[in-house]
PDB file of C-alpha atoms and ligand atoms in Angstrom:
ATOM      1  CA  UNK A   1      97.779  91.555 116.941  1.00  0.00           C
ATOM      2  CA  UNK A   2      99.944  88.386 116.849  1.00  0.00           C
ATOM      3  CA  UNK A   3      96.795  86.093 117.245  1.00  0.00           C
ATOM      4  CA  UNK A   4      95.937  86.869 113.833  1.00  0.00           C
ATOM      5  CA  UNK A   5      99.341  85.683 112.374  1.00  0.00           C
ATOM      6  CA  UNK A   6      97.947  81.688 111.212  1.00  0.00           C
ATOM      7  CA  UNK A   7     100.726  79.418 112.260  1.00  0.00           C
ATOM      8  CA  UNK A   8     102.408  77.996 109.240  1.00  0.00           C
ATOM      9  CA  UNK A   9     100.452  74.982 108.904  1.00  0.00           C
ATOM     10  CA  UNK A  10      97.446  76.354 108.738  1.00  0.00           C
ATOM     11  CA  UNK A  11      98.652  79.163 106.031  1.00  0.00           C
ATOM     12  CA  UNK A  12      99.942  75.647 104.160  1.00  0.00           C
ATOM     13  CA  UNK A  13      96.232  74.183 104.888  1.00  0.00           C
ATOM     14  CA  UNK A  14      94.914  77.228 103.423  1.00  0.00           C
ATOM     15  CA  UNK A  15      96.816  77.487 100.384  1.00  0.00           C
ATOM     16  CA  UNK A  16      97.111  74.183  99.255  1.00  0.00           C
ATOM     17  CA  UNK A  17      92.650  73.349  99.664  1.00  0.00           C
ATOM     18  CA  UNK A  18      92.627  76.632  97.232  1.00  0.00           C
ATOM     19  CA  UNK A  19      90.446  74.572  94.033  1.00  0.00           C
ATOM     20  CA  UNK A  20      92.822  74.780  91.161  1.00  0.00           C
ATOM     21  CA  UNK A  21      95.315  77.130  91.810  1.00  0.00           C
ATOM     22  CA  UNK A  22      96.806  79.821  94.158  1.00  0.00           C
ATOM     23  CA  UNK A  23      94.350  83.148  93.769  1.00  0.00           C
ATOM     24  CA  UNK A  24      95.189  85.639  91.330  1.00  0.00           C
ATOM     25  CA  UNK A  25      94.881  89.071  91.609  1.00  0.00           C
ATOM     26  CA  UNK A  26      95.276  92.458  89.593  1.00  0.00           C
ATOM     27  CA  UNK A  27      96.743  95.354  90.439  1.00  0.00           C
ATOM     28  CA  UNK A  28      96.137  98.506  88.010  1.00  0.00           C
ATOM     29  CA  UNK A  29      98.325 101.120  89.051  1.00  0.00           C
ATOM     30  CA  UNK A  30      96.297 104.354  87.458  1.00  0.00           C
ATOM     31  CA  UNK A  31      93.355 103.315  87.337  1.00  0.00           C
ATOM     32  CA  UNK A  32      90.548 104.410  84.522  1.00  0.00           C
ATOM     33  CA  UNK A  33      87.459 104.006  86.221  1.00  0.00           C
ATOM     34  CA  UNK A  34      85.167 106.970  86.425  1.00  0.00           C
ATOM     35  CA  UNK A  35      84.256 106.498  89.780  1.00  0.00           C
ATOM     36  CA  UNK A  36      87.599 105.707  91.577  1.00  0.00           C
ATOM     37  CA  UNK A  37      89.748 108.292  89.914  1.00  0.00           C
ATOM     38  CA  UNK A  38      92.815 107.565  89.106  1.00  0.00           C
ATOM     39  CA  UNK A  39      94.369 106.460  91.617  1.00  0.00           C
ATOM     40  CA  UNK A  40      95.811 102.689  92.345  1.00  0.00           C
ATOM     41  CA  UNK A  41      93.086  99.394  92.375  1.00  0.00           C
ATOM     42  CA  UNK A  42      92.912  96.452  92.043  1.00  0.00           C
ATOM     43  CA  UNK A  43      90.965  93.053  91.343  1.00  0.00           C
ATOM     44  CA  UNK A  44      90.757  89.628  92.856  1.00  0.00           C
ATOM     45  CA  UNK A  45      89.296  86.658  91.061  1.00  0.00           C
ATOM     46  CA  UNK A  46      85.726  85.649  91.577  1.00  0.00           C
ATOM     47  CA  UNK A  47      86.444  82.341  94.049  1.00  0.00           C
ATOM     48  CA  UNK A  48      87.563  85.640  96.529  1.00  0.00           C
ATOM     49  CA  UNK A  49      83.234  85.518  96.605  1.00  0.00           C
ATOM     50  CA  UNK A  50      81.510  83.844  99.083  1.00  0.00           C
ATOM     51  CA  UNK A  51      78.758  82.481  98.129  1.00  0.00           C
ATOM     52  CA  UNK A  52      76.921  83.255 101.043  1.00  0.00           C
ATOM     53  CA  UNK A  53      76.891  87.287  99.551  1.00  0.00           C
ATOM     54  CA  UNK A  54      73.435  88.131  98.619  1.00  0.00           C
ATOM     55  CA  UNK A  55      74.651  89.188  95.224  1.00  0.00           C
ATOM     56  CA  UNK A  56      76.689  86.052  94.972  1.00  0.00           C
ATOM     57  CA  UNK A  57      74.218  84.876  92.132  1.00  0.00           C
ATOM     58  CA  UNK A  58      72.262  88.065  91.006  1.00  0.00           C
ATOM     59  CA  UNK A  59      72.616  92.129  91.299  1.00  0.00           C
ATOM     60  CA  UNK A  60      76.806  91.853  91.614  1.00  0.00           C
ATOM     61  CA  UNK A  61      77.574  94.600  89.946  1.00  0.00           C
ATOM     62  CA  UNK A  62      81.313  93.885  88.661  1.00  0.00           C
ATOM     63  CA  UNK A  63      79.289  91.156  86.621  1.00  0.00           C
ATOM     64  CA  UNK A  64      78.360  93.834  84.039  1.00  0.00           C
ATOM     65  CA  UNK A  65      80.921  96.775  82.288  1.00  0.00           C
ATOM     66  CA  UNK A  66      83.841  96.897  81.113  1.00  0.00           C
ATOM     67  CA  UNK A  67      84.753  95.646  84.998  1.00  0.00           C
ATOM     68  CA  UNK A  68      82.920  92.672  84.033  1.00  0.00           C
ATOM     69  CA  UNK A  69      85.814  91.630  81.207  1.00  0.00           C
ATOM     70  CA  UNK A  70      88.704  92.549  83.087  1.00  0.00           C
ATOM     71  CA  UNK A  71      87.659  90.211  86.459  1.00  0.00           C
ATOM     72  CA  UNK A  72      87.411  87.395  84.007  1.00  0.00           C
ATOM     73  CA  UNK A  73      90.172  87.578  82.297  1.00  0.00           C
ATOM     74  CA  UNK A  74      91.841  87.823  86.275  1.00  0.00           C
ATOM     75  CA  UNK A  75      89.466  84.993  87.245  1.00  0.00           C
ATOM     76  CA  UNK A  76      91.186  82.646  84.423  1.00  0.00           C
ATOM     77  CA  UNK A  77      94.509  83.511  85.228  1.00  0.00           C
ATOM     78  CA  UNK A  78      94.793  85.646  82.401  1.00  0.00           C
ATOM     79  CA  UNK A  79      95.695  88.575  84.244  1.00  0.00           C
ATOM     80  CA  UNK A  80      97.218  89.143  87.409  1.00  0.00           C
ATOM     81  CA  UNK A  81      99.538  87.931  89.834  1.00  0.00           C
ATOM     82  CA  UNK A  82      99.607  85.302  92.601  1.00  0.00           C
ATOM     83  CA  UNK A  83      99.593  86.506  96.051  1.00  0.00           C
ATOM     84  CA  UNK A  84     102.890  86.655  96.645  1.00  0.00           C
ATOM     85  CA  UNK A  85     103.773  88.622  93.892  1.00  0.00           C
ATOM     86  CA  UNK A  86     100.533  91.024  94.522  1.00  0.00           C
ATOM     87  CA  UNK A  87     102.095  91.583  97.932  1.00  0.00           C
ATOM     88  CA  UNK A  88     105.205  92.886  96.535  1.00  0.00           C
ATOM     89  CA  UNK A  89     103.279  95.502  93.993  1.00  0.00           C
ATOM     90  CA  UNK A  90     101.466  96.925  96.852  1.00  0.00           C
ATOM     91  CA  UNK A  91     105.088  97.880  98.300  1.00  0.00           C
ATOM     92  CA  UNK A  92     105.679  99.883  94.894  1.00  0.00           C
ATOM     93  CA  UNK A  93     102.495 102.218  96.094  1.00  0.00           C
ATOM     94  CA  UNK A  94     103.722 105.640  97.014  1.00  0.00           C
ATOM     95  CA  UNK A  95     103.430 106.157 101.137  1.00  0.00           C
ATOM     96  CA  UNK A  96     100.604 108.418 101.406  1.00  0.00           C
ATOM     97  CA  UNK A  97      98.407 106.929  98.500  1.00  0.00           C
ATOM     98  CA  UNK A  98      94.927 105.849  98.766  1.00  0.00           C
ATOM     99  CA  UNK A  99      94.219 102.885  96.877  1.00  0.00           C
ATOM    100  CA  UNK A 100      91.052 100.835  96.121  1.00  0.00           C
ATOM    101  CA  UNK A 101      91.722  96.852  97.075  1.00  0.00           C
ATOM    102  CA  UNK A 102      88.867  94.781  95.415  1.00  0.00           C
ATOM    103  CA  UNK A 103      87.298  96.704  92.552  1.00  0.00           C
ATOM    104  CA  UNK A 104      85.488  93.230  91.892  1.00  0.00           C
ATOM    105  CA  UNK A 105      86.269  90.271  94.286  1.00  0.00           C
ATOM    106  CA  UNK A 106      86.829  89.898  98.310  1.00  0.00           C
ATOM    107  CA  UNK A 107      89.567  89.462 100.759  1.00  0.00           C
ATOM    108  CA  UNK A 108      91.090  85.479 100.380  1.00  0.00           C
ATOM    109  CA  UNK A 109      88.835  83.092 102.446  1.00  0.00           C
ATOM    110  CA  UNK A 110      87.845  79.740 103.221  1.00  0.00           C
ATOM    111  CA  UNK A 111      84.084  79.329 103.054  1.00  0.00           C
ATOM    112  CA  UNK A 112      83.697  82.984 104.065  1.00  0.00           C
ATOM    113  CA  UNK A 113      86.056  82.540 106.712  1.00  0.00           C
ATOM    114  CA  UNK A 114      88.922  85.293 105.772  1.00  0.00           C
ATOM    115  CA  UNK A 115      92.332  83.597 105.629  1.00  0.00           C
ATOM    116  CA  UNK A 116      94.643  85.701 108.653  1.00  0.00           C
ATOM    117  CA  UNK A 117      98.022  85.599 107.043  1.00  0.00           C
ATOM    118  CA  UNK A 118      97.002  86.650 103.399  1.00  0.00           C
ATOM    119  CA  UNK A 119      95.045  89.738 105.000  1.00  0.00           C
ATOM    120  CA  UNK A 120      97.731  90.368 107.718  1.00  0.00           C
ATOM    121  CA  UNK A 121     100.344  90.424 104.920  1.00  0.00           C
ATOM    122  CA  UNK A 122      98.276  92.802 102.658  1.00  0.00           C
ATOM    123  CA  UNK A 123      98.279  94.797 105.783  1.00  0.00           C
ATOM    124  CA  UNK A 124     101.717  94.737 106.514  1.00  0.00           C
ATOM    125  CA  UNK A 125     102.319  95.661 102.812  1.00  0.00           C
ATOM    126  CA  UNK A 126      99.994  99.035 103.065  1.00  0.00           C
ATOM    127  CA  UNK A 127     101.931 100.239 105.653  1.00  0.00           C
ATOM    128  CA  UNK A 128     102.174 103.941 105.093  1.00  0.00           C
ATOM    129  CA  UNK A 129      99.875 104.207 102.367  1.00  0.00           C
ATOM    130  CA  UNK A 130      95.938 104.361 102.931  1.00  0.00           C
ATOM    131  CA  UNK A 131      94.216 101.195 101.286  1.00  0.00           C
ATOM    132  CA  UNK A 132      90.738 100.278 102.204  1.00  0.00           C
ATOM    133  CA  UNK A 133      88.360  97.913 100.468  1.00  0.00           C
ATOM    134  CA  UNK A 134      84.953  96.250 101.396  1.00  0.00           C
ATOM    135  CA  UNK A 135      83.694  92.658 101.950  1.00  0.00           C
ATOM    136  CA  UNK A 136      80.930  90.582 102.069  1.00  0.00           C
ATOM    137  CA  UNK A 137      81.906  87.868 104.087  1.00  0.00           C
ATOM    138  CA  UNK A 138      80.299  86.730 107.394  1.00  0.00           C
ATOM    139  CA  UNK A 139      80.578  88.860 110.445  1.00  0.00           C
ATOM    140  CA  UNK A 140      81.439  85.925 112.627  1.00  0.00           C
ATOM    141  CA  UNK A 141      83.948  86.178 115.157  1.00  0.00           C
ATOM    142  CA  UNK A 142      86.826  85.032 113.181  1.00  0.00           C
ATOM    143  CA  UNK A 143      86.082  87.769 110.729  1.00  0.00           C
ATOM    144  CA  UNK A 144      85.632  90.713 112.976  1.00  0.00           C
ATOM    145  CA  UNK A 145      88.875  90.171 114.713  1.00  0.00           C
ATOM    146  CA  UNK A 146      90.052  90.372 111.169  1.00  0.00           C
ATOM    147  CA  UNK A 147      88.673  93.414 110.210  1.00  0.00           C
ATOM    148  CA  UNK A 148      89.547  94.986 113.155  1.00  0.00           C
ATOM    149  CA  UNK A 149      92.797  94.545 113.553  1.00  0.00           C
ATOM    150  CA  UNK A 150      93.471  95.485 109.656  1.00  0.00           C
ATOM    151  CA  UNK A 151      91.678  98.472 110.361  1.00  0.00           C
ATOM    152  CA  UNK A 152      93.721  99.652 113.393  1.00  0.00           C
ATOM    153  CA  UNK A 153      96.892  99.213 111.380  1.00  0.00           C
ATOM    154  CA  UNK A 154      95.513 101.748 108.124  1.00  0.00           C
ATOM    155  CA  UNK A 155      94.219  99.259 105.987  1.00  0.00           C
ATOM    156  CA  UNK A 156      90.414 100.261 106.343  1.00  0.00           C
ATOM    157  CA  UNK A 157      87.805  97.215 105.885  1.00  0.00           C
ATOM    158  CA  UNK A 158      84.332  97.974 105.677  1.00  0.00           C
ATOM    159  CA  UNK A 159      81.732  95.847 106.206  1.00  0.00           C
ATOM    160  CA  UNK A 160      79.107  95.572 102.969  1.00  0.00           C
ATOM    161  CA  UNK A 161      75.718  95.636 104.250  1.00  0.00           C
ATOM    162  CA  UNK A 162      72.262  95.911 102.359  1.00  0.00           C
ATOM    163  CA  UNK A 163      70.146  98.229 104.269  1.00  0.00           C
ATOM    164  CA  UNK A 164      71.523 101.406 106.187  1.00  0.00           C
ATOM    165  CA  UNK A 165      69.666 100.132 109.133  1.00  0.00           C
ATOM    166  CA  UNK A 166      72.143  96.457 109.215  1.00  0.00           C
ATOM    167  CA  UNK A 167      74.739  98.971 108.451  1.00  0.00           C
ATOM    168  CA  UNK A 168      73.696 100.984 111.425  1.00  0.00           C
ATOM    169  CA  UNK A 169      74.056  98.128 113.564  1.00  0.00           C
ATOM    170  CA  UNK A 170      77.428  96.555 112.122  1.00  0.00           C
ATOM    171  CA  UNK A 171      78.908  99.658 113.495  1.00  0.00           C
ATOM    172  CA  UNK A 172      77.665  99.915 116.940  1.00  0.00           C
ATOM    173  CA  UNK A 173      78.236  96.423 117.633  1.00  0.00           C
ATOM    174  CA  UNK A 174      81.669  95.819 116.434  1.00  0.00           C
ATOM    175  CA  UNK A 175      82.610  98.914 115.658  1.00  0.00           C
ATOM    176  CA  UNK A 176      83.731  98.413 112.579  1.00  0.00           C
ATOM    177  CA  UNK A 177      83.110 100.846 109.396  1.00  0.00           C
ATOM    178  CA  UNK A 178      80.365  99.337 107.546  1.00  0.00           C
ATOM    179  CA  UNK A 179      78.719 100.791 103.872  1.00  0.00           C
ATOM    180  CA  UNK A 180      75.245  99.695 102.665  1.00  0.00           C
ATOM    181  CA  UNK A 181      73.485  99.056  98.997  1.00  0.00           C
ATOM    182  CA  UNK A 182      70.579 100.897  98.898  1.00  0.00           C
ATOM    183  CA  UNK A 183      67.438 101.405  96.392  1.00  0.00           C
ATOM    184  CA  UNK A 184      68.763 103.474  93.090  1.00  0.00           C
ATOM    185  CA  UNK A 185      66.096 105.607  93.458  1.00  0.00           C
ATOM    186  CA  UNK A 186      67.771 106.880  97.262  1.00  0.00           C
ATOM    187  CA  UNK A 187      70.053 109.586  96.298  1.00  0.00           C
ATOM    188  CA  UNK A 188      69.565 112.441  99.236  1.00  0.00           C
ATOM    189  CA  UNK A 189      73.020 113.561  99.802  1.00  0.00           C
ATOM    190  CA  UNK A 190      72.378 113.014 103.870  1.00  0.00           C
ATOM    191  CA  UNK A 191      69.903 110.800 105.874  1.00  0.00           C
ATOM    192  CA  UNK A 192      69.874 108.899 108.736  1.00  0.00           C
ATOM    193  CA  UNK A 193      69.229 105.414 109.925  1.00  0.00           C
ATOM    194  CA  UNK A 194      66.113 104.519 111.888  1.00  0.00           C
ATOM    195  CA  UNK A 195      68.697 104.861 115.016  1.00  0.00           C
ATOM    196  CA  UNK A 196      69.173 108.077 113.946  1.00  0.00           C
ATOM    197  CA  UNK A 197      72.902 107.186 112.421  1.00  0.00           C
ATOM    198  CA  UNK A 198      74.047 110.126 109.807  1.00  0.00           C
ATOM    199  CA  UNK A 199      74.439 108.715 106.645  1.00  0.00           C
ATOM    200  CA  UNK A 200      76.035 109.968 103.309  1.00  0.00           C
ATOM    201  CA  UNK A 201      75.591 109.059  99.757  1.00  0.00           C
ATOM    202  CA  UNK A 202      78.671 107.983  97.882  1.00  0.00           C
ATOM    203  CA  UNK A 203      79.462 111.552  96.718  1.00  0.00           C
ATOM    204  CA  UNK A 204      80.761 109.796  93.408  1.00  0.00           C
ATOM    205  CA  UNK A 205      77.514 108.297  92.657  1.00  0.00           C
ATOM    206  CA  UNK A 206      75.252 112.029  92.325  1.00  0.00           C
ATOM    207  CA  UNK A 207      78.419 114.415  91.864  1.00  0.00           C
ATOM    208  CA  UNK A 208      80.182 113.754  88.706  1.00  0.00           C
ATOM    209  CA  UNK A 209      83.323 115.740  89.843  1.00  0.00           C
ATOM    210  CA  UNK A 210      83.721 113.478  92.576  1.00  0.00           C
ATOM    211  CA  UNK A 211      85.880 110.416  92.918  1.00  0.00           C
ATOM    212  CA  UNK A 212      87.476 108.159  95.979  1.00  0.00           C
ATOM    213  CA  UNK A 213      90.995 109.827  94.483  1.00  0.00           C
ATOM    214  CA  UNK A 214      89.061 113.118  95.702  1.00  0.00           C
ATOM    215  CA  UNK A 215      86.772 111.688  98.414  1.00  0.00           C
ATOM    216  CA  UNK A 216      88.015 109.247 100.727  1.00  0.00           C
ATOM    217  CA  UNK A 217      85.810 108.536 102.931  1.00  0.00           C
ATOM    218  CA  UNK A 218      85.824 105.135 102.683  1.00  0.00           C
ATOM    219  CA  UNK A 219      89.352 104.835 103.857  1.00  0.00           C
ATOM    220  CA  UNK A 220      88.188 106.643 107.061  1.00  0.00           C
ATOM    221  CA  UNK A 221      88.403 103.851 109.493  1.00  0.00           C
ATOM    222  CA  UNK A 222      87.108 105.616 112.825  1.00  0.00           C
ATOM    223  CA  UNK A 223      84.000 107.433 110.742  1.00  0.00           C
ATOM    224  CA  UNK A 224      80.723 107.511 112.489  1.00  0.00           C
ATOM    225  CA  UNK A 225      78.731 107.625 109.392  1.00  0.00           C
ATOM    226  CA  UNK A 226      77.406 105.100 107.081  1.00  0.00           C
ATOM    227  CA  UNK A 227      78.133 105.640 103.098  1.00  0.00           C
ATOM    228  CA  UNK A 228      75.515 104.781 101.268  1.00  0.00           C
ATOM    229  CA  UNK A 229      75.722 103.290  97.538  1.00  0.00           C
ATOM    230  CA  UNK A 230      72.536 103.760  95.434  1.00  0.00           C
ATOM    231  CA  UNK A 231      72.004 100.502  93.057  1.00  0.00           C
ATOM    232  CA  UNK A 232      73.263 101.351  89.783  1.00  0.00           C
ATOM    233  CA  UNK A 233      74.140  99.544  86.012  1.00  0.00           C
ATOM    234  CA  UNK A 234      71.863  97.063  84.629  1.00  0.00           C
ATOM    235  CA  UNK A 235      71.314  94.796  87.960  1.00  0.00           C
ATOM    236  CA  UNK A 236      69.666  97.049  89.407  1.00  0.00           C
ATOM    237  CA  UNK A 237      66.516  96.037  89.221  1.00  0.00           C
ATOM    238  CA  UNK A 238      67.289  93.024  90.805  1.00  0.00           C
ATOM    239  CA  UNK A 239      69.447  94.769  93.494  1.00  0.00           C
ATOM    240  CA  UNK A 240      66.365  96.722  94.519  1.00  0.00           C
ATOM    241  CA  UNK A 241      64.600  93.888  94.778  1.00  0.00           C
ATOM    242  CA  UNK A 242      67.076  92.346  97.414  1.00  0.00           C
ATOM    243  CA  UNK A 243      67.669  95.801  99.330  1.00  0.00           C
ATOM    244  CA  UNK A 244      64.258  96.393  99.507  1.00  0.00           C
TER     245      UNK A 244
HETATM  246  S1  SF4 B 301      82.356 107.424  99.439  1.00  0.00           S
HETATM  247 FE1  SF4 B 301      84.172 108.380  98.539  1.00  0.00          FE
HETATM  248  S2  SF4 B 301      85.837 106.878  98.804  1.00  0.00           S
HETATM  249 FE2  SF4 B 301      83.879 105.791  99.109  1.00  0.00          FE
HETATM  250  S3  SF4 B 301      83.385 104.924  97.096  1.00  0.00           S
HETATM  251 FE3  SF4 B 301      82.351 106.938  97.254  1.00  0.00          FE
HETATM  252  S4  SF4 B 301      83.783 108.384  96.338  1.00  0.00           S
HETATM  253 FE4  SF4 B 301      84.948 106.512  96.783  1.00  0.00          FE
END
C-alpha cells in the first residue's frame, strides 16, 4: 500500500523528535532462548514502549531474566544497531526463516502511533522470510492500516491483548491476528472465547519440546484462532491481577 510510505518530511519529523538518539535495536542471529528456539530474534530498546501498554509500569515480563539484562544494555546503546543498519541484518536472514522481531520492545512509534516508513521498511526487508512479532500499541486507525498492510506482505503483526475475549474481538473487527495474556493458572491446551472463538495455548508454554522454531503459529497471519500466553516469571502475580 503506497499510503503507508510517510513522505520524507514526516520520516525526518519522526526521526529527528526521537528523545536522545535514533532507536537501537538487536538482532541475535541464533538465538538461546528456551522458548523461541533457535532461530533468529531480536530486541528493540524500551522507548519502542508505549506507555499506554498495561504492563508499561508493572507485569512486563522482559523486565525480569536474563532478557531483562540484555534489553538494557540495547536500551543504553550498548548493544545494537540503529535502524538503518538493523534493516540491513534482516536482509542477511535466510528466505524461508521464521524469525521473532521484538523479544522485548515494540514496533518504532510516536506516542503509540507506529511510525509507517520504519515498519514498511522492516517489511520490505522480510521479504521472503517469515517474521512476525506483537505490539501493544493503540488499535486506532493509523495503526490498523499498519498492521494490516505488514501483514498482507508476510511480516505477521499481532495484536497483544489481555483477555481472550478483547482478543476475540480484535480479530473480528479488523481482522487482524491478535494473542492475549491470560491468568498463569489457564493452561488447557484448547478453549474458546465467550463468542465461541477456538483458542490455543502457546504450545511452548505447557510442552517443553516445543518452540516458535518448531511451532509457528504466530507467524500465521490469516489464523482464526487466538494464542493464548499464560502469565509466567516473577510478575505474575501482578499480571494476573491486570488480566483478571
Ligand atoms: S504459539 Fe508458537 S510461535 Fe507463538 S510464541 Fe508460542 S511457540 Fe512461539
Amino acid at each position: 500500500m503506497g499510503g503507508l510510505t510517510a513522505p520524507p518530511f514526516v520520516c525526518i519529523l519522526w526521526e529527528s523528535i526521537t528523545p536522545h538518539r535514533p532507536m537501537q535495536v538487536a538482532l541475535t542471529m541464533v538465538s538461546s532462548n528456551a522458548k523461541t528456539g533457535p532461530i533468529p530474534t531480536t530486541t528493540s530498546e524500551r522507548s519502542s514502549c508505549w506507555e499506554g501498554c498495561a504492563f508499561y509500569d508493572k507485569g512486563c515480563y522482559a523486565k525480569s531474566g536474563p532478557q531483562a539484562l540484555h534489553w538494557r544494555k540495547v536500551t543504553s546503546g550498548e548493544r545494537g544497531v540503529i535502524w538503518a543498519e538493523f534493516i540491513a541484518l534482516i536482509r542477511n536472514i535466510q528466505r524461508g526463516q521464521i524469525w521473532r522481531h521484538n523479544v522485548s520492545g515494540d514496533l518504532p512509534h510516536i506516542l503509540g502511533d507506529i511510525n509507517p516508513g520504519m515498519v514498511s521498511q522492516l517489511v520490505n526487508a522480510n521479504r521472503g522470510r517469515r517474521g512476525y512479532t506483537y505490539t501493544h500499541h493503540p488499535l486506532n486507525d493509523h495503526n490498523i492500516e499498519v498492521i494490516k498492510d505488514a501483514n498482507s506482505k508476510g511480516f505477521t503483526i499481532n495484536a497483544s491483548c489481555e483477555s481472550v475475549d478483547d482478543a476475540d474481538r480484535v480479530m473480528t473487527e479488523y481482522n487482524i491476528p491478535a494473542v492475549a495474556v491470560v491468568n498463569s493458572e489457564k493452561t488447557d491446551r484448547f478453549y474458546t472465547t465467550s463468542n465461541g472463538r477456538k483458542v490455543i495455548t502457546c504450545p511452548a508454554t505447557i510442552h517443553e519440546n516445543v518452540t516458535c522454531a518448531t511451532c509457528g503459529l504466530c507467524q500465521v497471519a490469516d489464523r482464526q484462532f487466538v494464542i493464548a500466553f499464560p502469565a509466567h516469571g516473577t510478575a505474575k502475580k501482578t499480571v494476573n491481577a491486570i488480566v483478571s
